[in-house]
Coordinates of C-alpha atoms and ligand atoms in Angstrom, one line a residue:
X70 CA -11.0 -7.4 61.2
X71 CA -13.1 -8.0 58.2
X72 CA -13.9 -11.6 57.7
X73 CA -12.7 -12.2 54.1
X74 CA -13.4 -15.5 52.0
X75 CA -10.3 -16.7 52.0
X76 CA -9.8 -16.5 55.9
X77 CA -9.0 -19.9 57.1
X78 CA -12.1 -21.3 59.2
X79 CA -10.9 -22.5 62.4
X80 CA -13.5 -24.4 64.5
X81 CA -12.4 -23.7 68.1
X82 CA -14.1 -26.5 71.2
X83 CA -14.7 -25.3 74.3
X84 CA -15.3 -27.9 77.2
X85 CA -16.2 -27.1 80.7
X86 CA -12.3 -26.5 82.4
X87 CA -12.3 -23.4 84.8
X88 CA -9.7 -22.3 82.8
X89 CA -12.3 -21.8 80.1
X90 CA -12.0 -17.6 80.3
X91 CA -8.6 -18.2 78.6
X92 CA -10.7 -19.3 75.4
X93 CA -11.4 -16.1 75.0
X94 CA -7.2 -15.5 74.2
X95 CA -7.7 -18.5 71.9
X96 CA -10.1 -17.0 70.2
X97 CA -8.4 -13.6 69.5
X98 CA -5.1 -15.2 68.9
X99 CA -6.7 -16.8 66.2
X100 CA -8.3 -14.3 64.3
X101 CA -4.9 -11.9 64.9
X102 CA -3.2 -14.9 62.8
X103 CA -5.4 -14.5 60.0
X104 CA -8.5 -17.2 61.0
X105 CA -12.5 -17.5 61.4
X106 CA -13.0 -18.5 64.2
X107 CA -16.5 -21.0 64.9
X108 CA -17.1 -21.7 68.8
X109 CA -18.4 -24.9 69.8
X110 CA -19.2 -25.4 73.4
X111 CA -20.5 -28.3 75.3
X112 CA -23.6 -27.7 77.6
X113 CA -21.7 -28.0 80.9
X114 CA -19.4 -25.3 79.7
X115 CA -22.7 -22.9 78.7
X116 CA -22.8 -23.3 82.3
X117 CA -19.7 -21.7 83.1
X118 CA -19.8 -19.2 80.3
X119 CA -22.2 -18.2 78.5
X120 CA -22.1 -18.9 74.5
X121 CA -23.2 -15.2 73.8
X122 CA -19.5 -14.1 75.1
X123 CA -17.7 -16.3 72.4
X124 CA -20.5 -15.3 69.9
X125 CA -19.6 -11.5 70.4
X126 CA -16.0 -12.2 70.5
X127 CA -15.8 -14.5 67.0
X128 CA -19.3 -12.7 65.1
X129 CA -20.9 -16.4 65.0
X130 CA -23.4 -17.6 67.0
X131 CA -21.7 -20.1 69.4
X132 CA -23.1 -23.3 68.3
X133 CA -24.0 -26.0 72.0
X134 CA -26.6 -28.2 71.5
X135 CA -27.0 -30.6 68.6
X136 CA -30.5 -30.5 68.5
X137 CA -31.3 -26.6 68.5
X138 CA -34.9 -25.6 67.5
X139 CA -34.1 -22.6 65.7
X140 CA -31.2 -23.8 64.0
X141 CA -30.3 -27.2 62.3
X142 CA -26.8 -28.1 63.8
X143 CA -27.3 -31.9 63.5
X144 CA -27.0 -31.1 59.5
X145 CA -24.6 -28.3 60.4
X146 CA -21.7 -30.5 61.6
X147 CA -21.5 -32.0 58.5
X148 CA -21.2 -28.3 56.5
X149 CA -19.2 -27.1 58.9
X150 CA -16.8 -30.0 58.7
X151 CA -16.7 -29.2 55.2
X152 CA -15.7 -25.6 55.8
X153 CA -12.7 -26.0 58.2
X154 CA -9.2 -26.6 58.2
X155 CA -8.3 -26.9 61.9
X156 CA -10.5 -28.5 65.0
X157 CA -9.2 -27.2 68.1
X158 CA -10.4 -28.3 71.8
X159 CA -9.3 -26.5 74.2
X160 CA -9.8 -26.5 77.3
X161 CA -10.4 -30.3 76.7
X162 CA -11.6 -31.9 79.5
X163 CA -10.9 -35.2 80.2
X164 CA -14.1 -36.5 79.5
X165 CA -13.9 -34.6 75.9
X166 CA -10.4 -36.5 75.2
X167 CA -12.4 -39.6 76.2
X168 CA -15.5 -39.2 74.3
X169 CA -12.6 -38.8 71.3
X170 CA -10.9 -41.5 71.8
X171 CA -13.6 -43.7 72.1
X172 CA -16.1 -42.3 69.2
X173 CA -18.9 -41.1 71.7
X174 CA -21.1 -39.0 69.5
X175 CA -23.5 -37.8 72.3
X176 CA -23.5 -33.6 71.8
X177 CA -22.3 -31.1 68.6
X178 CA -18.6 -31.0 69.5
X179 CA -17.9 -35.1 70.0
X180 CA -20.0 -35.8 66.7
X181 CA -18.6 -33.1 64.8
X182 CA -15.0 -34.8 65.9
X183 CA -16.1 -37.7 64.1
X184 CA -17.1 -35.9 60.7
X185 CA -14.0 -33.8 60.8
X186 CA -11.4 -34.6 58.2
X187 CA -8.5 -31.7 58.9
X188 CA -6.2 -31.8 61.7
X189 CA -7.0 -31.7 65.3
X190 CA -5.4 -30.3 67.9
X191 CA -6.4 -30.8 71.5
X192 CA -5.3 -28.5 74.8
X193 CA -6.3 -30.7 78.0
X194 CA -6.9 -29.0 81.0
X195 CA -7.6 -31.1 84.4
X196 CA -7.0 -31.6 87.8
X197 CA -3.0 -33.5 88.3
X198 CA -4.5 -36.9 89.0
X199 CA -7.1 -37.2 86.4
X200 CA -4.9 -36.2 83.9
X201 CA -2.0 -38.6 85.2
X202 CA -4.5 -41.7 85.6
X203 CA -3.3 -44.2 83.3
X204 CA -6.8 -44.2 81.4
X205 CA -6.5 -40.7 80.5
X206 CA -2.9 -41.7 79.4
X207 CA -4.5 -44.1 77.5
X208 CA -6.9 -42.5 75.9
X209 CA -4.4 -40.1 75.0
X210 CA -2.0 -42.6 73.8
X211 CA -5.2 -43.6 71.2
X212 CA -5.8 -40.3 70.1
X213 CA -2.1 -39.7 69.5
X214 CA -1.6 -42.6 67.1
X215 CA -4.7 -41.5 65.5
X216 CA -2.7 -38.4 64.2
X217 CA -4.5 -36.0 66.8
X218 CA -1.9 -33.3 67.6
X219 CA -1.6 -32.0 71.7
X220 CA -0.4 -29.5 73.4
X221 CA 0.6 -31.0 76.8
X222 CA -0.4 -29.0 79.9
X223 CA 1.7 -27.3 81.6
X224 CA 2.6 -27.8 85.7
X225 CA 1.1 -24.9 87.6
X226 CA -1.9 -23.7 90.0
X227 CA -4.6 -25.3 89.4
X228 CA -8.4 -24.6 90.4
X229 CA -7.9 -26.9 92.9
X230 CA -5.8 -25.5 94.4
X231 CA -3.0 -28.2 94.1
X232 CA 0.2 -27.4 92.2
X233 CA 0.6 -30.1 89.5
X234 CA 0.2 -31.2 85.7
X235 CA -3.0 -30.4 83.7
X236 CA -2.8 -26.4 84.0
X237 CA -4.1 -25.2 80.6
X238 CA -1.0 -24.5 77.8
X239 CA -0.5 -21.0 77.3
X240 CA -2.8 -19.1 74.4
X241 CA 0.1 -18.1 72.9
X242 CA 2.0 -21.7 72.2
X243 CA -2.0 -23.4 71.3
X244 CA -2.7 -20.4 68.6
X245 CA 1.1 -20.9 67.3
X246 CA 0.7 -24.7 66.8
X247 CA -2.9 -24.7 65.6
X248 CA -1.8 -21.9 63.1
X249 CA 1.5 -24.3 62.2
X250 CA -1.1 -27.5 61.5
X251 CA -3.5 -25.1 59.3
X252 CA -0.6 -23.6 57.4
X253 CA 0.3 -27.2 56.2
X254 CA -2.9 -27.4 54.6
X255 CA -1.2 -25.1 51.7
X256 CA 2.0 -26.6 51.4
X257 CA 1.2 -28.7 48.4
X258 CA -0.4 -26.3 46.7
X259 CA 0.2 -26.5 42.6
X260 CA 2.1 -29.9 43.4
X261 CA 0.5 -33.3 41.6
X262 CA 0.6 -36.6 43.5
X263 CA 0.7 -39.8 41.5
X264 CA -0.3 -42.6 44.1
X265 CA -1.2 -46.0 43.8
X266 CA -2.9 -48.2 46.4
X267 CA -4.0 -51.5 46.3
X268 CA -2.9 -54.9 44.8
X269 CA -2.7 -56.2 41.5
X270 CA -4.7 -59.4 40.6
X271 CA -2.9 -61.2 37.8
X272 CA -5.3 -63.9 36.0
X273 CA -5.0 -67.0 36.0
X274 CA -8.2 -68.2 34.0
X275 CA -11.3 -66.0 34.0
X276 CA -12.5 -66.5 38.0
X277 CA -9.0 -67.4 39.4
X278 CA -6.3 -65.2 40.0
X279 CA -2.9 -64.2 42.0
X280 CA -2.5 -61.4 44.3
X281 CA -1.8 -60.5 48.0
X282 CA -3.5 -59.2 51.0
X283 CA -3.1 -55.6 50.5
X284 CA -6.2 -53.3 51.4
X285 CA -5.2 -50.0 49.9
X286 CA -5.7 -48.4 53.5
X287 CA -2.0 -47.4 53.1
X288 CA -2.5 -45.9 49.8
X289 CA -5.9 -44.2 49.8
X290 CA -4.7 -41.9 53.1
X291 CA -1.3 -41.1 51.6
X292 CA -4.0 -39.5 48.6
X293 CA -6.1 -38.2 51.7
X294 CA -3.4 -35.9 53.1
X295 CA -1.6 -35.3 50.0
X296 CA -5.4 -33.7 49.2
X297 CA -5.4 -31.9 52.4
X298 CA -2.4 -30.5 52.0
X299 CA -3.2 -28.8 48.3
X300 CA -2.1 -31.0 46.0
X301 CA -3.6 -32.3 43.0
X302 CA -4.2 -36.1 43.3
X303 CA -4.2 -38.7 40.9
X304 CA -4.8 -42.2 42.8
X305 CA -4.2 -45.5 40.6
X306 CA -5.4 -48.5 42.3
X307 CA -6.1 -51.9 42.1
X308 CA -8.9 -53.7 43.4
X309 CA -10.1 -52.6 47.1
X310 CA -12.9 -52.4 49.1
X311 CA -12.4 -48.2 49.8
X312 CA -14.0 -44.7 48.8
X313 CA -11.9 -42.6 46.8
X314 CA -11.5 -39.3 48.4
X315 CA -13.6 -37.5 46.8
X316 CA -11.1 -34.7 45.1
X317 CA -8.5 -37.3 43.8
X318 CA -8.7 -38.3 40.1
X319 CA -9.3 -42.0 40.3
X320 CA -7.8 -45.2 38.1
X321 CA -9.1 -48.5 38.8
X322 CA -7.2 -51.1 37.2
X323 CA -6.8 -55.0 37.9
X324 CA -3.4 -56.1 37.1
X325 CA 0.1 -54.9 37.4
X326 CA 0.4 -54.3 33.4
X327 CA -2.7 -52.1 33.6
X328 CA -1.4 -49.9 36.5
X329 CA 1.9 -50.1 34.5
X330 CA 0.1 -48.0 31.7
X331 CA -1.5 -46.1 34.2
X332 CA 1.4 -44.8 35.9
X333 CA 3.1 -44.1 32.9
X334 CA 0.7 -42.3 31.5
X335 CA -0.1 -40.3 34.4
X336 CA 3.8 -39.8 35.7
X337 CA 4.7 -36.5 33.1
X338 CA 2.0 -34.6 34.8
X339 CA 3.4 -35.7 38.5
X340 CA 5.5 -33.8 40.7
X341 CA 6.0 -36.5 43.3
X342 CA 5.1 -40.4 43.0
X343 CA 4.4 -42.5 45.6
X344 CA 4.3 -46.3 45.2
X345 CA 2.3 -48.1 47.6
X346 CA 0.2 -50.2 45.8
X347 CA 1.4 -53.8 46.3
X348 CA 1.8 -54.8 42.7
X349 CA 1.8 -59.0 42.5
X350 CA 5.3 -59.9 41.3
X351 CA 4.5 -62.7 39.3
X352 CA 1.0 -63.7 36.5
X353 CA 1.0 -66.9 34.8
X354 CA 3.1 -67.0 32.3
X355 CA -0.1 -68.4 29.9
X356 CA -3.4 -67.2 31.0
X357 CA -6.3 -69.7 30.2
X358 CA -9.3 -67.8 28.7
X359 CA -11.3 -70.6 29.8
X360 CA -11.9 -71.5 33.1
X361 CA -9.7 -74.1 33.6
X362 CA -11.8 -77.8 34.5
X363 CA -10.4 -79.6 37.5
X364 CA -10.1 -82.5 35.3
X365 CA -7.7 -80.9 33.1
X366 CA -5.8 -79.0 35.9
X367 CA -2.2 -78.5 35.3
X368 CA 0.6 -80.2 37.6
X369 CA 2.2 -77.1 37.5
X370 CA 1.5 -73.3 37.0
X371 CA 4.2 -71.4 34.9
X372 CA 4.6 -67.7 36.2
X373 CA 6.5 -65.0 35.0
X374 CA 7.5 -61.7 36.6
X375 CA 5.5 -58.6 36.4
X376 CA 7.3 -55.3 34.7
X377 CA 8.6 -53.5 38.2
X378 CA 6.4 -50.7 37.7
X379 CA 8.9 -47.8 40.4
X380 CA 11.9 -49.4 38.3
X381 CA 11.0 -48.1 35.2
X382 CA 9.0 -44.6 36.0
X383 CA 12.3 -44.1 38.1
X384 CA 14.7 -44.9 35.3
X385 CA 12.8 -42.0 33.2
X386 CA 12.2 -39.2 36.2
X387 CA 12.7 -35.6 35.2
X388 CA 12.7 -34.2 38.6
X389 CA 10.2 -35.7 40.3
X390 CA 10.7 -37.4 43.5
X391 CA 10.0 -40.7 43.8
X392 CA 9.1 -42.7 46.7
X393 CA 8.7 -46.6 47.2
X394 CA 7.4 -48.7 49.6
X395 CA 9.3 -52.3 51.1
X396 CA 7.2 -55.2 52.1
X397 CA 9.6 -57.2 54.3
X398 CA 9.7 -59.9 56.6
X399 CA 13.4 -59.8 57.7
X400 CA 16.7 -57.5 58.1
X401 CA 14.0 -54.3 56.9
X402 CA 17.0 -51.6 56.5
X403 CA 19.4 -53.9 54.7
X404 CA 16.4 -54.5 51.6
X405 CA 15.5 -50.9 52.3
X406 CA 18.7 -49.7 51.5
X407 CA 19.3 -52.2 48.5
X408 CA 15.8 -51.1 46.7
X409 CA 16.7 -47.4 47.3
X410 CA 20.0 -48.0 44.9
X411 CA 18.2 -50.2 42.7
X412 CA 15.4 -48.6 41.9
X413 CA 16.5 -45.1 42.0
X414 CA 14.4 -43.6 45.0
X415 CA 14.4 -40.3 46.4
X416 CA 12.8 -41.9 49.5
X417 CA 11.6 -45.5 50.9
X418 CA 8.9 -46.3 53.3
X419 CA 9.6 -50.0 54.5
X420 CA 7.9 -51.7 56.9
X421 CA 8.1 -55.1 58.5
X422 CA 4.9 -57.4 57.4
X423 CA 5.8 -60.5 59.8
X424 CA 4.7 -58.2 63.2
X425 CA 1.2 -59.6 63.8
X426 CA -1.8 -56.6 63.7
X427 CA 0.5 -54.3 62.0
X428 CA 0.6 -53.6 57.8
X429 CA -1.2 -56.1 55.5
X430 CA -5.1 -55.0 56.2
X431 CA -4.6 -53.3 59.2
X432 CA -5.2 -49.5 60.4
X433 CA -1.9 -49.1 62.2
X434 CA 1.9 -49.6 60.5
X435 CA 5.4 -49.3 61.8
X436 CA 7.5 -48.0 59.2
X437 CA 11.6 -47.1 58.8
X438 CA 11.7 -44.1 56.3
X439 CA 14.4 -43.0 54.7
X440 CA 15.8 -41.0 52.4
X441 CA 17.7 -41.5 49.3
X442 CA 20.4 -41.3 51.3
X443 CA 19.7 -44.0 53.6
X444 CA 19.1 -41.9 56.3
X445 CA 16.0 -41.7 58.8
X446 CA 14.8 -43.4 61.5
X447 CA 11.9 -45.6 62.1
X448 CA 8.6 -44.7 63.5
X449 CA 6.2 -45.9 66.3
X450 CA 3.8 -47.5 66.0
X451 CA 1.2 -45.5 64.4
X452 CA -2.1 -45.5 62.4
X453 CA -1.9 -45.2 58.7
X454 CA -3.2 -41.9 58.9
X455 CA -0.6 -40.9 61.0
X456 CA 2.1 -42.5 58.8
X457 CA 0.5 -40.8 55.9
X458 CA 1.3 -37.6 57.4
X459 CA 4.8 -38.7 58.3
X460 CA 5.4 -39.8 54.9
X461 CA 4.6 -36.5 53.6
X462 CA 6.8 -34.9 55.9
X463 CA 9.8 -36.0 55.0
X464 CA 8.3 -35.8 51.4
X465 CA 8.4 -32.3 52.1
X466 CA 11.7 -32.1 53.9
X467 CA 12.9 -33.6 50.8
X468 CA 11.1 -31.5 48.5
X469 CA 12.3 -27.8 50.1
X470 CA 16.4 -29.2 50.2
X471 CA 16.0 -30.3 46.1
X472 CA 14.6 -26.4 45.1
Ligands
CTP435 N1 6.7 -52.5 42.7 C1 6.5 -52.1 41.4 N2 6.3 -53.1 40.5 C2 6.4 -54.4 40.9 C3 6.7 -54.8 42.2 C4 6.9 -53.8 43.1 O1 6.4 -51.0 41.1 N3 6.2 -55.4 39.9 C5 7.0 -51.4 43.7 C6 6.0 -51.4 44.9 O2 4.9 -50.6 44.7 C7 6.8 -50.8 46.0 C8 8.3 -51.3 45.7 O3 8.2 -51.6 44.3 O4 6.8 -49.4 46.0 C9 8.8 -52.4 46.4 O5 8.0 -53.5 46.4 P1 8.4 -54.8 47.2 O6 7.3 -55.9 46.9 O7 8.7 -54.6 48.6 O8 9.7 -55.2 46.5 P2 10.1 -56.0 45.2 O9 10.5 -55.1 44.1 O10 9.0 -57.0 44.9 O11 11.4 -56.8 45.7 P3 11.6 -58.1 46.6 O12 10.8 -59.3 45.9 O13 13.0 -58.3 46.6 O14 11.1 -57.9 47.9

């Protein structure tokens, strides 16, 4: 098989597992689907194997140690990370699954984990007991709700020659799922996104303002994976302390009536909208243009309410589908349901604010999703770059039942 541009690049790790020779099924089973396949291997399994088997099989030179002579690998994980669409470990040891979960960056394959921005899937392989200890479970508990994808183990022989958990998955169902996680990486394609992020700040005088503890973490992954995924992105945010990914046509604006104009400027050339930013719901009614003395400080401030931004780009949709978000601190489906009629939603992300670490500034979000419809269930308790890919999920559910 010729190895074409468009070939999806498929970066395949290779940890030290005796079940390592059935890599080698990996590897073909990838490059039968349609993928490029780069080996990776960690020094202990060069030990087992050696890298010039996986470089005849995949016509790359296996890549081990971070700090080759002849070749600049500690420049090439970034490229290379640049270049594929799927990380796959597997066999993945349990000190491999640790390393992950903990950000070790000590050797090519656990740093290049780190640079990696498509999806991961990971195949343990260990002995019954390390797999079952509870820190393995945890670790894979923290990869998990990270958005890494597994394929459990299956119960079999094992080199040890104990029956039990942590026999290698089959070649067949690891190639089937990793080539399932890569083909969402098209499934946007010639789709735009319109997403905000952020919050609003509404002026009070020129140094004072109101606005709310959003971070635009929410926001700036929904762009993420709607990027990854093939979709055009425009991102409209308010003021946060995050990089635009780097593909997504970015707005900055500061207070709700600017991303008002934004968004309805922007919405004819969207397919699908998603609100997340946290507009503020009320400015003062009279903005000083003066900073306002202490002396002559008001007894009270007047506010008005901001224009409801979803209300009105949902009042004029032409087909596209429009999803909200629900900042709520009690009975979540009840207001969930109620802002889905009101404002005309073709889906609603609404999460509870009041559970401490979760939402408001933080990486991880519970979240009830549902559909125009009302229906859906809620989800664990995830990161928001898990949710992110939740979200566009049922985006896409919802997408493929309205053509
Ligand atoms: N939203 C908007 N414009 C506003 C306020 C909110 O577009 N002025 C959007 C948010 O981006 C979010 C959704 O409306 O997608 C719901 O926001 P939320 O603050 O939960 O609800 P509110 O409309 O403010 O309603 P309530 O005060 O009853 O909670």
């Amino acid at each position: 098989m010729g190895r074409g541009e468009d070939m999806a690049k498929i970066a395949l790790g290779v940890t030290s597992s005796v079940s390592i020779y059935k890599a080698c099924e990996i590897v073909r089973g990838f490059q039968k689907g349609g993928g490029d396949v780069q080996v990776i291997m960690t020094q202990n399994a060069a030990k087992l194997v050696s890298p010039l088997l996986f470089t005849s099989l995949s016509g790359h030179k296996t890549i081990v140690d971070l700090f080759e002579d002849d070749h600049p690998w500690s420049v090439a994980h970034v490229s290379l990370a640049r270049e594929i669409g799927l990380l796959v470990a597997a066999p993945a040891t349990a000190n491999i699954i640790a390393k992950f979960a903990w950000g070790v960056a000590d050797d090519f394959l656990s740093t290049f984990y780190l640079t990696v921005e498509c999806p991961v899937l990971v195949a343990p392989a260990m002995n019954e007991a390390m797999y079952l200890h509870p820190q393995t479970q945890e670790n894979l508990a923290r990869l998990r709700a990270r958005g890494v994808e597994f394929i459990d183990p299956d119960k079999g022989y094992l080199a040890c020659k104990d029956e039990g958990w942590g026999r290698l998955a089959a070649p067949e169902r690891i190639v089937g799922r990793g080539l399932e996680l890569l083909g969402k990486t098209e499934s946007l394609k010639g789709k735009t996104a319109l997403v905000t992020a952020g919050p609003t700040r509404e002026f009070i005088d020129p140094v004072r303002f109101l606005s709310n503890r959003s971070s635009g973490k929410m926001g700036f992954e929904i762009a993420r994976e709607a990027l990854l995924r093939g979709a055009r992105v425009i991102l409209v945010s308010g003021p946060v302390n995050l990089v635009p990914p780097a593909r997504a046509e970015f707005i900055q604006v500061q207070s709700a009536e600017d991303m008002e104009k934004a968004v309805i400027k922007a919405f004819p050339k969207a397919d699908i909208v998603v609100m997340a930013a946290a507009v503020a719901d009320f400015a003062a009614a009279e903005p000083s243009l003066r900073k306002i003395k202490k002396l002559d400080l008001p007894e009270a401030l007047k506010i008005v309410p901001t224009p409801d931004i979803l209300k009105k780009i949902a009042a004029r949709k032409k087909g596209q589908m429009i999803v909200g978000f629900a900042a709520e601190t009690e009975n979540l489906r009840a207001h969930a349901l109620r802002k889905i009629k009101e404002k005309n939603l073709d889906l609603i992300v609404a999460n509870d604010v009041s559970e401490e670490g979760l939402g408001f500034d933080s990486d991880f979000n519970r979240a009830l999703i549902l559909n125009g419809r009302g229906q859906g269930r809620p989800t664990d308790k995830v990161s928001k770059r898990e949710l992110s890919r939740l979200i566009w999920d049922r985006i896409e559910e919802s997408l493929g039942k309205k053509s």
